[in-house]
PDB file of C-alpha atoms in Angstrom:
ATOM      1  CA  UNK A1055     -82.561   4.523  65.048  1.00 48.00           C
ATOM      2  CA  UNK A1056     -83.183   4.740  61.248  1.00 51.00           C
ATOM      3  CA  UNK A1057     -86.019   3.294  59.571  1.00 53.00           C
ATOM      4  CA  UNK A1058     -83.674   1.402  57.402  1.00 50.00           C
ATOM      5  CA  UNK A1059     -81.726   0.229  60.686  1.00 59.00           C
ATOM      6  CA  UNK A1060     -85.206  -1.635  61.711  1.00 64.00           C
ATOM      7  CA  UNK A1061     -85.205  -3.899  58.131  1.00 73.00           C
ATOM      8  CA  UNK A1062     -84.708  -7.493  58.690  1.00 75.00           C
ATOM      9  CA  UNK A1063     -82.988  -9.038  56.025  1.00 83.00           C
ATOM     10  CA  UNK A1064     -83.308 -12.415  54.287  1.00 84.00           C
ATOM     11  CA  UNK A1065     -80.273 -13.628  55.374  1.00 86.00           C
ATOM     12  CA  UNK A1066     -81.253 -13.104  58.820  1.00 82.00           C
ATOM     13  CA  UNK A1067     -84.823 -14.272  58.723  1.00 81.00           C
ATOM     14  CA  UNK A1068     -82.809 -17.424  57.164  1.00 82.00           C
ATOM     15  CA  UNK A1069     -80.773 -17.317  60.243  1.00 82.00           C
ATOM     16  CA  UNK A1070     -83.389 -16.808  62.838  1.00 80.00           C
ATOM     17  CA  UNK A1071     -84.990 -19.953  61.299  1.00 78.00           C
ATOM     18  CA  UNK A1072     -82.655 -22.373  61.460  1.00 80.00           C
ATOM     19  CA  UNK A1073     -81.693 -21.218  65.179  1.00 75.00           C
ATOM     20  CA  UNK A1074     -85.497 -22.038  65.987  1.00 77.00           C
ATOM     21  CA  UNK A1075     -85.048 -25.516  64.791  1.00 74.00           C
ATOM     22  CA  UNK A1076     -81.902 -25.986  67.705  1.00 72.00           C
ATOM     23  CA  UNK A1077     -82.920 -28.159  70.841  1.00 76.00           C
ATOM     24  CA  UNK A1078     -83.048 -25.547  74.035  1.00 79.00           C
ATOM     25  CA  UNK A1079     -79.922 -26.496  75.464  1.00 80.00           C
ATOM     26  CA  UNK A1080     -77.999 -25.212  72.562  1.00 79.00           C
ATOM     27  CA  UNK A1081     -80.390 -22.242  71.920  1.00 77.00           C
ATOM     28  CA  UNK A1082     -79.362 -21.378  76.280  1.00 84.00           C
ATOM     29  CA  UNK A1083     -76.142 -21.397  74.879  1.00 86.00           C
ATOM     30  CA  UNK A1084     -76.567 -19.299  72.250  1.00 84.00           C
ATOM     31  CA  UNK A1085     -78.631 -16.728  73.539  1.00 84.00           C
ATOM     32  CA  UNK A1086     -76.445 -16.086  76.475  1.00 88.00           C
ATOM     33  CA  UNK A1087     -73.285 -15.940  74.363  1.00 90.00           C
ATOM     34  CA  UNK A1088     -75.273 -13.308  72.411  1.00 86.00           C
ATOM     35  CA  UNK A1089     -76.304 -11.575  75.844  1.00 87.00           C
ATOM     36  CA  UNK A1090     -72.717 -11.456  77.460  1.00 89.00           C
ATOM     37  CA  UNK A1091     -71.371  -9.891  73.614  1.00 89.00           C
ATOM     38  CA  UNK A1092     -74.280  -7.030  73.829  1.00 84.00           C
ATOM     39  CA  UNK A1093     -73.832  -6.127  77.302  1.00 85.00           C
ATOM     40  CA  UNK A1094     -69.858  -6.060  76.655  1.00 88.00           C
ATOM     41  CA  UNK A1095     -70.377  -3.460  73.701  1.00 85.00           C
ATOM     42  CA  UNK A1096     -73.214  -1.588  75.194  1.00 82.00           C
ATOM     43  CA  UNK A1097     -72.890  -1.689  78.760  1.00 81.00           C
ATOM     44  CA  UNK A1098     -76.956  -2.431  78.684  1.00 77.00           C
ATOM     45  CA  UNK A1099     -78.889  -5.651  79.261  1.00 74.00           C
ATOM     46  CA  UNK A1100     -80.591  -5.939  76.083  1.00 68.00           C
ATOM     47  CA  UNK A1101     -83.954  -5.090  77.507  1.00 67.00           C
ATOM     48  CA  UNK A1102     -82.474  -2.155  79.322  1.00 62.00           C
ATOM     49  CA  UNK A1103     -82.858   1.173  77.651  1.00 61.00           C
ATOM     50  CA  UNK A1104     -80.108   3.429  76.478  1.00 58.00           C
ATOM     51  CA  UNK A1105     -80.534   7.047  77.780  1.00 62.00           C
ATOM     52  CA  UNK A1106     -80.380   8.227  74.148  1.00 57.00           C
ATOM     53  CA  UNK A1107     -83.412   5.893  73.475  1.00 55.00           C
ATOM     54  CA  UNK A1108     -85.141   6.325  76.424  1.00 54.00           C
ATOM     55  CA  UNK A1109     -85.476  10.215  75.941  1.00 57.00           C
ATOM     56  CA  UNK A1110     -86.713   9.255  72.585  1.00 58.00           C
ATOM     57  CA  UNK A1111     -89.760   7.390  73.650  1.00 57.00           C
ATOM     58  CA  UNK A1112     -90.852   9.685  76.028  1.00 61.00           C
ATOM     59  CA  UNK A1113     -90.529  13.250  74.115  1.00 60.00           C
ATOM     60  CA  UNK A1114     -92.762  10.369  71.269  1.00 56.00           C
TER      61      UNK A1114
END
């Protein structure tokens, strides 16, 4: 991953703070939308490693 990849942006800090206003219910809902979409695209639970990535932190 590129430095610049790791940025967070203002519009997404503005994001990210309005979703931590949300009651939980609607944050479960949101977060597990989120989860189903990454681990669609990626084939990885988001906590899960890629090999790619996973070589990289251990040859770090």
């Amino acid at each position: 991953m590129a430095k610049s990849d790791k940025i967070l942006t203002p519009e997404y800090l503005d994001w990210h703070a309005k979703l931590t206003g949300l009651p939980s219910v609607l944050m479960d809902k949101i977060w597990f939308s989120l989860y189903k979409k990454y681990k669609k695209e990626t084939g990885h639970k988001p906590w899960q490693l890629s090999k790619v990535h996973e070589s990289e932190v251990i040859n770090s």
